[in-house]
Amino acid sequence: MSSQAKRPRTDSMSSKHTLIGTHNGTFHCDEVLACFMLRQLPEYKDAEIIRTRDPKELAKCDIVVDVGGEFDPKKHRYDHHQRAFGESFQSLHPEKPWVTKLSSAGLVYLHFGRQLLTQLTALGEGDRQLEVLFDKLYVNFVEEEGFKKAMTLVGEEFLDRLDYYQNSWLPARAVVEDAIKARHQADPSGEVVVFSQGGCPWKEHLFALEKELAVDTPVKFALYPDQNEQWRVQCVPAGLNTFQNRLSLLEEWRGVRDQALSDLSGIEGCIFVHAGGFIGGNKTREGALEMARRTLQASALPPANGST
């Protein structure tokens, strides 16, 4: 670390103060986010940010991002503007699939991201959940943010996203994984999962975990209690971005409610089936499960017209 660096715009800073260098002039989300992430780390927590394009001033900095025309992690130089630069996440870490050329924020996240997340969460480096969170934040934040007007705004958004992924999205993955592993206890078909504690962001996790756990028969229904302690039976969609279902609730039930639905289905406690057939309700878990079972049974029957 440079101890004799002269820093414009400061009078009282210690000569041993850590320096982060970036360019002056118009600022962008890229270097702002890079500086924010670095400042979350103990070694850069109190660092002064020097905004300049002067090579002599940049040479005094402990770390430089988005300026200087050099990428050299050993020297903590993280620019991506030079013509020869073509690095992606995959080129630097072949086990990762992303081939988009890295921004300066991407370079900082690649080299410091796991350390950053261990600092901001209770997860330890090497924890499988940390790696899942590391990937999610890169794909959905680091490389997708637009320009912002201040490091504070970008930092607040980053921390909000981290808070959601850590405290909602990531715990939901464990809930979904447990439900998938217990699916044959919910129903022998293995095509129904139950979230006994209530609804959660489950769809993305379900699709990913079915592949990860090599689920042979895709799950068709998710059951969970609502805020009124009644139960929902929701169809699993065919994909994340479609309104089609793997299997919809029975057509003759759709749009029918309450006792009329119970009379029609022969299942006590029915509340409704949506006209689109993607969700229904019952007063009890057993009733909601029976609605799923009847739909599964009907789908296994030969066509009513007797065709082969």
PDB file of C-alpha atoms in Angstrom:
ATOM      1  CA  MET A   1       0.000   0.000   0.000  1.00  0.00           C
ATOM      2  CA  SER A   2       1.330   3.433  -0.943  1.00  0.00           C
ATOM      3  CA  SER A   3       2.071   5.578   2.102  1.00  0.00           C
ATOM      4  CA  GLN A   4       3.332   8.794   0.414  1.00  0.00           C
ATOM      5  CA  ALA A   5       0.472   9.432  -1.985  1.00  0.00           C
ATOM      6  CA  LYS A   6      -0.552  13.074  -2.271  1.00  0.00           C
ATOM      7  CA  ARG A   7      -4.302  13.380  -2.578  1.00  0.00           C
ATOM      8  CA  PRO A   8      -6.017  16.492  -3.877  1.00  0.00           C
ATOM      9  CA  ARG A   9      -9.156  17.682  -2.093  1.00  0.00           C
ATOM     10  CA  THR A  10      -8.071  16.424   1.359  1.00  0.00           C
ATOM     11  CA  ASP A  11      -6.229  18.104   4.212  1.00  0.00           C
ATOM     12  CA  SER A  12      -6.683  15.901   7.277  1.00  0.00           C
ATOM     13  CA  MET A  13      -6.427  12.358   5.898  1.00  0.00           C
ATOM     14  CA  SER A  14      -3.560  10.192   7.122  1.00  0.00           C
ATOM     15  CA  SER A  15      -0.860   9.526   4.548  1.00  0.00           C
ATOM     16  CA  LYS A  16      -1.487   5.833   5.087  1.00  0.00           C
ATOM     17  CA  HIS A  17      -5.146   6.107   4.035  1.00  0.00           C
ATOM     18  CA  THR A  18      -6.238   3.482   1.488  1.00  0.00           C
ATOM     19  CA  LEU A  19      -7.014   4.875  -1.961  1.00  0.00           C
ATOM     20  CA  ILE A  20      -9.533   3.657  -4.537  1.00  0.00           C
ATOM     21  CA  GLY A  21      -9.004   5.197  -7.954  1.00  0.00           C
ATOM     22  CA  THR A  22     -11.637   5.693 -10.648  1.00  0.00           C
ATOM     23  CA  HIS A  23     -12.186   8.183 -13.451  1.00  0.00           C
ATOM     24  CA  ASN A  24     -13.470  11.721 -13.093  1.00  0.00           C
ATOM     25  CA  GLY A  25     -16.115  13.392 -15.244  1.00  0.00           C
ATOM     26  CA  THR A  26     -19.476  11.769 -15.899  1.00  0.00           C
ATOM     27  CA  PHE A  27     -20.016   8.815 -13.614  1.00  0.00           C
ATOM     28  CA  HIS A  28     -21.874   5.612 -14.410  1.00  0.00           C
ATOM     29  CA  CYS A  29     -23.376   2.720 -12.520  1.00  0.00           C
ATOM     30  CA  ASP A  30     -20.378   0.541 -13.400  1.00  0.00           C
ATOM     31  CA  GLU A  31     -17.684   2.295 -11.390  1.00  0.00           C
ATOM     32  CA  VAL A  32     -20.165   3.508  -8.763  1.00  0.00           C
ATOM     33  CA  LEU A  33     -21.246  -0.049  -7.987  1.00  0.00           C
ATOM     34  CA  ALA A  34     -17.621  -1.242  -8.050  1.00  0.00           C
ATOM     35  CA  CYS A  35     -16.651   1.414  -5.497  1.00  0.00           C
ATOM     36  CA  PHE A  36     -19.672   0.646  -3.332  1.00  0.00           C
ATOM     37  CA  MET A  37     -18.857  -3.075  -3.225  1.00  0.00           C
ATOM     38  CA  LEU A  38     -15.226  -2.422  -2.354  1.00  0.00           C
ATOM     39  CA  ARG A  39     -16.228  -0.131   0.504  1.00  0.00           C
ATOM     40  CA  GLN A  40     -18.205  -2.955   2.118  1.00  0.00           C
ATOM     41  CA  LEU A  41     -14.944  -4.845   2.665  1.00  0.00           C
ATOM     42  CA  PRO A  42     -12.881  -4.243   5.815  1.00  0.00           C
ATOM     43  CA  GLU A  43      -9.737  -3.348   3.916  1.00  0.00           C
ATOM     44  CA  TYR A  44     -11.516  -0.640   1.889  1.00  0.00           C
ATOM     45  CA  LYS A  45     -14.190   0.436   4.385  1.00  0.00           C
ATOM     46  CA  ASP A  46     -12.592   3.833   5.029  1.00  0.00           C
ATOM     47  CA  ALA A  47     -10.869   4.211   1.685  1.00  0.00           C
ATOM     48  CA  GLU A  48     -10.767   7.553  -0.058  1.00  0.00           C
ATOM     49  CA  ILE A  49     -12.049   7.526  -3.623  1.00  0.00           C
ATOM     50  CA  ILE A  50      -9.792   9.460  -6.003  1.00  0.00           C
ATOM     51  CA  ARG A  51     -11.543  10.482  -9.237  1.00  0.00           C
ATOM     52  CA  THR A  52      -8.936  11.252 -11.894  1.00  0.00           C
ATOM     53  CA  ARG A  53      -7.519  10.126 -15.220  1.00  0.00           C
ATOM     54  CA  ASP A  54      -3.994  11.251 -14.352  1.00  0.00           C
ATOM     55  CA  PRO A  55      -1.720   8.155 -14.549  1.00  0.00           C
ATOM     56  CA  LYS A  56       0.556   9.555 -11.848  1.00  0.00           C
ATOM     57  CA  GLU A  57      -2.353   9.936  -9.407  1.00  0.00           C
ATOM     58  CA  LEU A  58      -3.766   6.515 -10.316  1.00  0.00           C
ATOM     59  CA  ALA A  59      -0.365   4.943  -9.690  1.00  0.00           C
ATOM     60  CA  LYS A  60      -0.616   6.034  -6.060  1.00  0.00           C
ATOM     61  CA  CYS A  61      -3.914   4.192  -5.565  1.00  0.00           C
ATOM     62  CA  ASP A  62      -4.163   0.817  -3.870  1.00  0.00           C
ATOM     63  CA  ILE A  63      -6.869  -0.307  -6.280  1.00  0.00           C
ATOM     64  CA  VAL A  64      -8.135   1.210  -9.541  1.00  0.00           C
ATOM     65  CA  VAL A  65     -11.471   0.519 -11.267  1.00  0.00           C
ATOM     66  CA  ASP A  66     -12.865   1.511 -14.674  1.00  0.00           C
ATOM     67  CA  VAL A  67      -9.878   3.606 -15.701  1.00  0.00           C
ATOM     68  CA  GLY A  68      -6.168   3.220 -16.420  1.00  0.00           C
ATOM     69  CA  GLY A  69      -6.323   0.806 -19.350  1.00  0.00           C
ATOM     70  CA  GLU A  70      -5.114  -2.178 -17.343  1.00  0.00           C
ATOM     71  CA  PHE A  71      -6.554  -5.406 -15.983  1.00  0.00           C
ATOM     72  CA  ASP A  72      -4.175  -7.048 -13.531  1.00  0.00           C
ATOM     73  CA  PRO A  73      -5.691  -8.589 -10.375  1.00  0.00           C
ATOM     74  CA  LYS A  74      -2.251  -9.009  -8.806  1.00  0.00           C
ATOM     75  CA  LYS A  75      -1.828  -5.240  -8.928  1.00  0.00           C
ATOM     76  CA  HIS A  76      -5.537  -4.570  -8.211  1.00  0.00           C
ATOM     77  CA  ARG A  77      -6.150  -2.905 -11.574  1.00  0.00           C
ATOM     78  CA  TYR A  78      -9.671  -3.521 -12.899  1.00  0.00           C
ATOM     79  CA  ASP A  79     -10.328  -1.653 -16.147  1.00  0.00           C
ATOM     80  CA  HIS A  80     -12.180  -3.127 -19.108  1.00  0.00           C
ATOM     81  CA  HIS A  81     -11.922  -0.384 -21.740  1.00  0.00           C
ATOM     82  CA  GLN A  82      -8.636  -1.443 -23.325  1.00  0.00           C
ATOM     83  CA  ARG A  83      -8.919  -2.916 -26.827  1.00  0.00           C
ATOM     84  CA  ALA A  84      -7.240  -6.184 -25.857  1.00  0.00           C
ATOM     85  CA  PHE A  85      -9.694  -6.829 -23.014  1.00  0.00           C
ATOM     86  CA  GLY A  86     -12.164  -9.621 -23.705  1.00  0.00           C
ATOM     87  CA  GLU A  87     -12.556 -11.395 -20.404  1.00  0.00           C
ATOM     88  CA  SER A  88     -15.856 -12.907 -19.321  1.00  0.00           C
ATOM     89  CA  PHE A  89     -16.867 -14.789 -16.187  1.00  0.00           C
ATOM     90  CA  GLN A  90     -16.405 -18.030 -18.103  1.00  0.00           C
ATOM     91  CA  SER A  91     -12.954 -17.151 -19.427  1.00  0.00           C
ATOM     92  CA  LEU A  92     -11.740 -16.439 -15.888  1.00  0.00           C
ATOM     93  CA  HIS A  93     -13.811 -19.147 -14.165  1.00  0.00           C
ATOM     94  CA  PRO A  94     -14.600 -21.884 -16.722  1.00  0.00           C
ATOM     95  CA  GLU A  95     -17.140 -23.527 -14.399  1.00  0.00           C
ATOM     96  CA  LYS A  96     -19.433 -20.505 -14.838  1.00  0.00           C
ATOM     97  CA  PRO A  97     -21.603 -20.192 -17.975  1.00  0.00           C
ATOM     98  CA  TRP A  98     -21.657 -16.404 -18.542  1.00  0.00           C
ATOM     99  CA  VAL A  99     -19.818 -15.204 -21.639  1.00  0.00           C
ATOM    100  CA  THR A 100     -20.708 -11.486 -21.635  1.00  0.00           C
ATOM    101  CA  LYS A 101     -17.604  -9.315 -21.513  1.00  0.00           C
ATOM    102  CA  LEU A 102     -17.133  -8.145 -17.946  1.00  0.00           C
ATOM    103  CA  SER A 103     -17.648  -4.581 -16.794  1.00  0.00           C
ATOM    104  CA  SER A 104     -15.483  -3.099 -14.077  1.00  0.00           C
ATOM    105  CA  ALA A 105     -18.212  -3.857 -11.535  1.00  0.00           C
ATOM    106  CA  GLY A 106     -18.285  -7.389 -12.886  1.00  0.00           C
ATOM    107  CA  LEU A 107     -14.527  -7.713 -12.444  1.00  0.00           C
ATOM    108  CA  VAL A 108     -14.725  -6.457  -8.874  1.00  0.00           C
ATOM    109  CA  TYR A 109     -17.633  -8.796  -8.133  1.00  0.00           C
ATOM    110  CA  LEU A 110     -15.799 -11.754  -9.670  1.00  0.00           C
ATOM    111  CA  HIS A 111     -12.692 -11.168  -7.550  1.00  0.00           C
ATOM    112  CA  PHE A 112     -14.305  -9.866  -4.350  1.00  0.00           C
ATOM    113  CA  GLY A 113     -17.940 -11.019  -4.530  1.00  0.00           C
ATOM    114  CA  ARG A 114     -17.682 -14.052  -2.280  1.00  0.00           C
ATOM    115  CA  GLN A 115     -15.727 -12.055   0.296  1.00  0.00           C
ATOM    116  CA  LEU A 116     -18.364  -9.327   0.008  1.00  0.00           C
ATOM    117  CA  LEU A 117     -21.224 -11.753   0.643  1.00  0.00           C
ATOM    118  CA  THR A 118     -19.511 -13.381   3.621  1.00  0.00           C
ATOM    119  CA  GLN A 119     -19.083  -9.871   5.025  1.00  0.00           C
ATOM    120  CA  LEU A 120     -22.735  -8.930   4.500  1.00  0.00           C
ATOM    121  CA  THR A 121     -24.355 -12.266   5.396  1.00  0.00           C
ATOM    122  CA  ALA A 122     -23.869 -15.019   7.939  1.00  0.00           C
ATOM    123  CA  LEU A 123     -22.804 -17.446   5.209  1.00  0.00           C
ATOM    124  CA  GLY A 124     -19.260 -18.765   5.209  1.00  0.00           C
ATOM    125  CA  GLU A 125     -17.034 -18.926   2.139  1.00  0.00           C
ATOM    126  CA  GLY A 126     -17.327 -22.410   0.717  1.00  0.00           C
ATOM    127  CA  ASP A 127     -20.977 -22.723   1.803  1.00  0.00           C
ATOM    128  CA  ARG A 128     -23.081 -24.102  -1.084  1.00  0.00           C
ATOM    129  CA  GLN A 129     -25.783 -21.536  -0.313  1.00  0.00           C
ATOM    130  CA  LEU A 130     -23.225 -18.741  -0.659  1.00  0.00           C
ATOM    131  CA  GLU A 131     -22.388 -19.906  -4.168  1.00  0.00           C
ATOM    132  CA  VAL A 132     -26.079 -19.984  -5.112  1.00  0.00           C
ATOM    133  CA  LEU A 133     -26.451 -16.423  -3.801  1.00  0.00           C
ATOM    134  CA  PHE A 134     -23.233 -15.343  -5.538  1.00  0.00           C
ATOM    135  CA  ASP A 135     -24.550 -16.555  -8.905  1.00  0.00           C
ATOM    136  CA  LYS A 136     -28.018 -15.073  -8.406  1.00  0.00           C
ATOM    137  CA  LEU A 137     -26.762 -11.587  -7.588  1.00  0.00           C
ATOM    138  CA  TYR A 138     -24.403 -11.578 -10.563  1.00  0.00           C
ATOM    139  CA  VAL A 139     -27.054 -12.630 -13.079  1.00  0.00           C
ATOM    140  CA  ASN A 140     -29.846 -10.443 -11.715  1.00  0.00           C
ATOM    141  CA  PHE A 141     -28.022  -7.351 -10.518  1.00  0.00           C
ATOM    142  CA  VAL A 142     -24.359  -6.796 -11.279  1.00  0.00           C
ATOM    143  CA  GLU A 143     -24.680  -7.036 -15.060  1.00  0.00           C
ATOM    144  CA  GLU A 144     -28.235  -5.725 -15.462  1.00  0.00           C
ATOM    145  CA  GLU A 145     -28.345  -2.430 -13.611  1.00  0.00           C
ATOM    146  CA  GLY A 146     -28.729   0.726 -15.635  1.00  0.00           C
ATOM    147  CA  PHE A 147     -27.084   4.022 -14.959  1.00  0.00           C
ATOM    148  CA  LYS A 148     -27.725   5.586 -11.560  1.00  0.00           C
ATOM    149  CA  LYS A 149     -27.125   9.027 -10.198  1.00  0.00           C
ATOM    150  CA  ALA A 150     -25.293   8.225  -6.997  1.00  0.00           C
ATOM    151  CA  MET A 151     -23.340   5.495  -5.251  1.00  0.00           C
ATOM    152  CA  THR A 152     -25.782   5.707  -2.368  1.00  0.00           C
ATOM    153  CA  LEU A 153     -28.759   4.873  -4.593  1.00  0.00           C
ATOM    154  CA  VAL A 154     -26.960   1.969  -6.237  1.00  0.00           C
ATOM    155  CA  GLY A 155     -25.750   0.713  -2.869  1.00  0.00           C
ATOM    156  CA  GLU A 156     -29.216   0.868  -1.336  1.00  0.00           C
ATOM    157  CA  GLU A 157     -30.675  -1.060  -4.257  1.00  0.00           C
ATOM    158  CA  PHE A 158     -27.905  -3.647  -4.066  1.00  0.00           C
ATOM    159  CA  LEU A 159     -28.460  -4.132  -0.330  1.00  0.00           C
ATOM    160  CA  ASP A 160     -32.232  -4.337  -0.814  1.00  0.00           C
ATOM    161  CA  ARG A 161     -31.759  -7.015  -3.467  1.00  0.00           C
ATOM    162  CA  LEU A 162     -29.300  -8.871  -1.271  1.00  0.00           C
ATOM    163  CA  ASP A 163     -31.740  -8.657   1.638  1.00  0.00           C
ATOM    164  CA  TYR A 164     -34.527 -10.157  -0.510  1.00  0.00           C
ATOM    165  CA  TYR A 165     -32.357 -12.914  -1.958  1.00  0.00           C
ATOM    166  CA  GLN A 166     -30.834 -13.777   1.420  1.00  0.00           C
ATOM    167  CA  ASN A 167     -33.952 -13.537   3.605  1.00  0.00           C
ATOM    168  CA  SER A 168     -36.730 -14.548   1.193  1.00  0.00           C
ATOM    169  CA  TRP A 169     -35.453 -16.109  -2.014  1.00  0.00           C
ATOM    170  CA  LEU A 170     -32.688 -18.262  -0.519  1.00  0.00           C
ATOM    171  CA  PRO A 171     -34.732 -19.614   2.437  1.00  0.00           C
ATOM    172  CA  ALA A 172     -37.516 -20.414  -0.032  1.00  0.00           C
ATOM    173  CA  ARG A 173     -35.095 -22.647  -1.931  1.00  0.00           C
ATOM    174  CA  ALA A 174     -34.579 -24.760   1.192  1.00  0.00           C
ATOM    175  CA  VAL A 175     -38.354 -24.940   1.741  1.00  0.00           C
ATOM    176  CA  VAL A 176     -38.927 -26.071  -1.835  1.00  0.00           C
ATOM    177  CA  GLU A 177     -36.085 -28.591  -1.657  1.00  0.00           C
ATOM    178  CA  ASP A 178     -37.547 -30.125   1.510  1.00  0.00           C
ATOM    179  CA  ALA A 179     -40.990 -30.279  -0.091  1.00  0.00           C
ATOM    180  CA  ILE A 180     -39.654 -31.997  -3.203  1.00  0.00           C
ATOM    181  CA  LYS A 181     -37.814 -34.568  -1.124  1.00  0.00           C
ATOM    182  CA  ALA A 182     -41.025 -35.226   0.862  1.00  0.00           C
ATOM    183  CA  ARG A 183     -43.329 -35.274  -2.167  1.00  0.00           C
ATOM    184  CA  HIS A 184     -44.004 -39.028  -1.998  1.00  0.00           C
ATOM    185  CA  GLN A 185     -45.142 -38.577   1.611  1.00  0.00           C
ATOM    186  CA  ALA A 186     -47.634 -35.929   0.470  1.00  0.00           C
ATOM    187  CA  ASP A 187     -48.971 -38.197  -2.268  1.00  0.00           C
ATOM    188  CA  PRO A 188     -47.661 -41.523  -3.611  1.00  0.00           C
ATOM    189  CA  SER A 189     -47.639 -40.112  -7.144  1.00  0.00           C
ATOM    190  CA  GLY A 190     -44.805 -37.767  -6.219  1.00  0.00           C
ATOM    191  CA  GLU A 191     -46.577 -35.083  -8.264  1.00  0.00           C
ATOM    192  CA  VAL A 192     -47.721 -32.900  -5.345  1.00  0.00           C
ATOM    193  CA  VAL A 193     -45.574 -30.746  -3.066  1.00  0.00           C
ATOM    194  CA  VAL A 194     -46.829 -29.207   0.167  1.00  0.00           C
ATOM    195  CA  PHE A 195     -45.573 -25.977   1.737  1.00  0.00           C
ATOM    196  CA  SER A 196     -47.080 -26.354   5.195  1.00  0.00           C
ATOM    197  CA  GLN A 197     -45.888 -22.971   6.482  1.00  0.00           C
ATOM    198  CA  GLY A 198     -47.523 -20.989   3.682  1.00  0.00           C
ATOM    199  CA  GLY A 199     -46.753 -19.708   0.227  1.00  0.00           C
ATOM    200  CA  CYS A 200     -43.275 -18.612  -0.818  1.00  0.00           C
ATOM    201  CA  PRO A 201     -41.464 -17.744  -4.085  1.00  0.00           C
ATOM    202  CA  TRP A 202     -41.338 -21.393  -5.190  1.00  0.00           C
ATOM    203  CA  LYS A 203     -41.616 -21.641  -8.967  1.00  0.00           C
ATOM    204  CA  GLU A 204     -38.060 -20.732  -9.976  1.00  0.00           C
ATOM    205  CA  HIS A 205     -36.641 -23.014  -7.290  1.00  0.00           C
ATOM    206  CA  LEU A 206     -38.918 -25.880  -8.254  1.00  0.00           C
ATOM    207  CA  PHE A 207     -37.734 -25.917 -11.859  1.00  0.00           C
ATOM    208  CA  ALA A 208     -34.073 -25.653 -10.863  1.00  0.00           C
ATOM    209  CA  LEU A 209     -34.278 -28.282  -8.122  1.00  0.00           C
ATOM    210  CA  GLU A 210     -36.176 -30.777 -10.262  1.00  0.00           C
ATOM    211  CA  LYS A 211     -33.138 -30.812 -12.551  1.00  0.00           C
ATOM    212  CA  GLU A 212     -30.616 -30.751  -9.710  1.00  0.00           C
ATOM    213  CA  LEU A 213     -32.339 -33.598  -7.848  1.00  0.00           C
ATOM    214  CA  ALA A 214     -33.078 -35.573 -11.033  1.00  0.00           C
ATOM    215  CA  VAL A 215     -36.836 -35.687 -10.381  1.00  0.00           C
ATOM    216  CA  ASP A 216     -38.175 -38.240 -12.844  1.00  0.00           C
ATOM    217  CA  THR A 217     -41.891 -37.308 -12.772  1.00  0.00           C
ATOM    218  CA  PRO A 218     -42.476 -33.538 -12.849  1.00  0.00           C
ATOM    219  CA  VAL A 219     -44.461 -32.016 -10.008  1.00  0.00           C
ATOM    220  CA  LYS A 220     -47.960 -30.922 -11.069  1.00  0.00           C
ATOM    221  CA  PHE A 221     -49.404 -29.199  -7.971  1.00  0.00           C
ATOM    222  CA  ALA A 222     -48.268 -27.092  -5.014  1.00  0.00           C
ATOM    223  CA  LEU A 223     -50.390 -26.929  -1.848  1.00  0.00           C
ATOM    224  CA  TYR A 224     -50.095 -24.244   0.818  1.00  0.00           C
ATOM    225  CA  PRO A 225     -52.248 -22.462   3.412  1.00  0.00           C
ATOM    226  CA  ASP A 226     -53.339 -18.890   2.749  1.00  0.00           C
ATOM    227  CA  GLN A 227     -53.639 -15.990   5.198  1.00  0.00           C
ATOM    228  CA  ASN A 228     -57.111 -17.173   6.235  1.00  0.00           C
ATOM    229  CA  GLU A 229     -55.757 -20.634   7.138  1.00  0.00           C
ATOM    230  CA  GLN A 230     -57.571 -22.132   4.195  1.00  0.00           C
ATOM    231  CA  TRP A 231     -55.692 -24.139   1.592  1.00  0.00           C
ATOM    232  CA  ARG A 232     -54.759 -23.438  -1.995  1.00  0.00           C
ATOM    233  CA  VAL A 233     -53.984 -25.959  -4.686  1.00  0.00           C
ATOM    234  CA  GLN A 234     -51.950 -24.288  -7.422  1.00  0.00           C
ATOM    235  CA  CYS A 235     -50.925 -25.797 -10.728  1.00  0.00           C
ATOM    236  CA  VAL A 236     -47.247 -25.834 -11.633  1.00  0.00           C
ATOM    237  CA  PRO A 237     -46.798 -23.841 -14.849  1.00  0.00           C
ATOM    238  CA  ALA A 238     -45.109 -25.380 -17.866  1.00  0.00           C
ATOM    239  CA  GLY A 239     -42.318 -22.819 -17.486  1.00  0.00           C
ATOM    240  CA  LEU A 240     -41.418 -19.552 -15.781  1.00  0.00           C
ATOM    241  CA  ASN A 241     -42.732 -17.320 -18.556  1.00  0.00           C
ATOM    242  CA  THR A 242     -45.943 -19.035 -19.607  1.00  0.00           C
ATOM    243  CA  PHE A 243     -49.550 -19.186 -18.477  1.00  0.00           C
ATOM    244  CA  GLN A 244     -49.820 -22.806 -19.560  1.00  0.00           C
ATOM    245  CA  ASN A 245     -49.862 -25.433 -16.811  1.00  0.00           C
ATOM    246  CA  ARG A 246     -48.328 -28.859 -16.671  1.00  0.00           C
ATOM    247  CA  LEU A 247     -51.803 -30.009 -15.633  1.00  0.00           C
ATOM    248  CA  SER A 248     -54.795 -27.716 -14.992  1.00  0.00           C
ATOM    249  CA  LEU A 249     -57.573 -28.434 -12.534  1.00  0.00           C
ATOM    250  CA  LEU A 250     -60.564 -30.228 -14.020  1.00  0.00           C
ATOM    251  CA  GLU A 251     -62.408 -28.212 -16.631  1.00  0.00           C
ATOM    252  CA  GLU A 252     -65.857 -28.934 -15.206  1.00  0.00           C
ATOM    253  CA  TRP A 253     -64.817 -27.378 -11.871  1.00  0.00           C
ATOM    254  CA  ARG A 254     -63.638 -24.080 -13.320  1.00  0.00           C
ATOM    255  CA  GLY A 255     -65.621 -21.028 -12.260  1.00  0.00           C
ATOM    256  CA  VAL A 256     -67.707 -23.033  -9.763  1.00  0.00           C
ATOM    257  CA  ARG A 257     -67.681 -22.089  -6.075  1.00  0.00           C
ATOM    258  CA  ASP A 258     -68.495 -23.236  -2.545  1.00  0.00           C
ATOM    259  CA  GLN A 259     -71.168 -25.882  -1.990  1.00  0.00           C
ATOM    260  CA  ALA A 260     -71.939 -26.130  -5.684  1.00  0.00           C
ATOM    261  CA  LEU A 261     -68.310 -27.097  -6.282  1.00  0.00           C
ATOM    262  CA  SER A 262     -68.348 -29.593  -3.411  1.00  0.00           C
ATOM    263  CA  ASP A 263     -71.509 -31.162  -4.815  1.00  0.00           C
ATOM    264  CA  LEU A 264     -70.041 -31.323  -8.303  1.00  0.00           C
ATOM    265  CA  SER A 265     -66.667 -32.734  -7.254  1.00  0.00           C
ATOM    266  CA  GLY A 266     -67.763 -34.864  -4.307  1.00  0.00           C
ATOM    267  CA  ILE A 267     -65.062 -33.186  -2.190  1.00  0.00           C
ATOM    268  CA  GLU A 268     -66.070 -31.494   1.053  1.00  0.00           C
ATOM    269  CA  GLY A 269     -64.983 -27.956   1.872  1.00  0.00           C
ATOM    270  CA  CYS A 270     -64.431 -26.655  -1.661  1.00  0.00           C
ATOM    271  CA  ILE A 271     -64.167 -22.859  -1.958  1.00  0.00           C
ATOM    272  CA  PHE A 272     -63.426 -22.178  -5.628  1.00  0.00           C
ATOM    273  CA  VAL A 273     -61.621 -23.124  -8.794  1.00  0.00           C
ATOM    274  CA  HIS A 274     -60.475 -20.203 -10.925  1.00  0.00           C
ATOM    275  CA  ALA A 275     -62.019 -19.944 -14.382  1.00  0.00           C
ATOM    276  CA  GLY A 276     -58.528 -20.387 -15.810  1.00  0.00           C
ATOM    277  CA  GLY A 277     -58.061 -23.656 -13.944  1.00  0.00           C
ATOM    278  CA  PHE A 278     -54.650 -22.695 -12.523  1.00  0.00           C
ATOM    279  CA  ILE A 279     -55.640 -22.454  -8.850  1.00  0.00           C
ATOM    280  CA  GLY A 280     -58.323 -23.610  -6.457  1.00  0.00           C
ATOM    281  CA  GLY A 281     -59.173 -23.446  -2.795  1.00  0.00           C
ATOM    282  CA  ASN A 282     -60.470 -25.705  -0.050  1.00  0.00           C
ATOM    283  CA  LYS A 283     -61.097 -25.248   3.654  1.00  0.00           C
ATOM    284  CA  THR A 284     -58.681 -28.058   4.562  1.00  0.00           C
ATOM    285  CA  ARG A 285     -55.372 -29.502   3.459  1.00  0.00           C
ATOM    286  CA  GLU A 286     -57.023 -32.864   2.891  1.00  0.00           C
ATOM    287  CA  GLY A 287     -59.642 -31.280   0.638  1.00  0.00           C
ATOM    288  CA  ALA A 288     -57.067 -29.381  -1.407  1.00  0.00           C
ATOM    289  CA  LEU A 289     -54.990 -32.553  -1.744  1.00  0.00           C
ATOM    290  CA  GLU A 290     -58.061 -34.472  -2.896  1.00  0.00           C
ATOM    291  CA  MET A 291     -58.674 -31.845  -5.584  1.00  0.00           C
ATOM    292  CA  ALA A 292     -55.143 -32.435  -6.859  1.00  0.00           C
ATOM    293  CA  ARG A 293     -55.539 -36.220  -6.664  1.00  0.00           C
ATOM    294  CA  ARG A 294     -58.824 -36.239  -8.575  1.00  0.00           C
ATOM    295  CA  THR A 295     -57.231 -34.150 -11.318  1.00  0.00           C
ATOM    296  CA  LEU A 296     -54.240 -36.499 -11.510  1.00  0.00           C
ATOM    297  CA  GLN A 297     -56.539 -39.533 -11.624  1.00  0.00           C
ATOM    298  CA  ALA A 298     -58.654 -38.010 -14.403  1.00  0.00           C
ATOM    299  CA  SER A 299     -55.577 -37.227 -16.472  1.00  0.00           C
ATOM    300  CA  ALA A 300     -54.555 -40.881 -16.312  1.00  0.00           C
ATOM    301  CA  LEU A 301     -57.887 -42.144 -17.673  1.00  0.00           C
ATOM    302  CA  PRO A 302     -58.295 -43.026 -21.380  1.00  0.00           C
ATOM    303  CA  PRO A 303     -60.243 -40.531 -23.523  1.00  0.00           C
ATOM    304  CA  ALA A 304     -63.993 -40.613 -22.819  1.00  0.00           C
ATOM    305  CA  ASN A 305     -64.846 -41.296 -26.470  1.00  0.00           C
ATOM    306  CA  GLY A 306     -63.055 -44.633 -26.284  1.00  0.00           C
ATOM    307  CA  SER A 307     -60.453 -43.764 -28.940  1.00  0.00           C
ATOM    308  CA  THR A 308     -57.087 -45.489 -28.703  1.00  0.00           C
TER     309      THR A 308
END
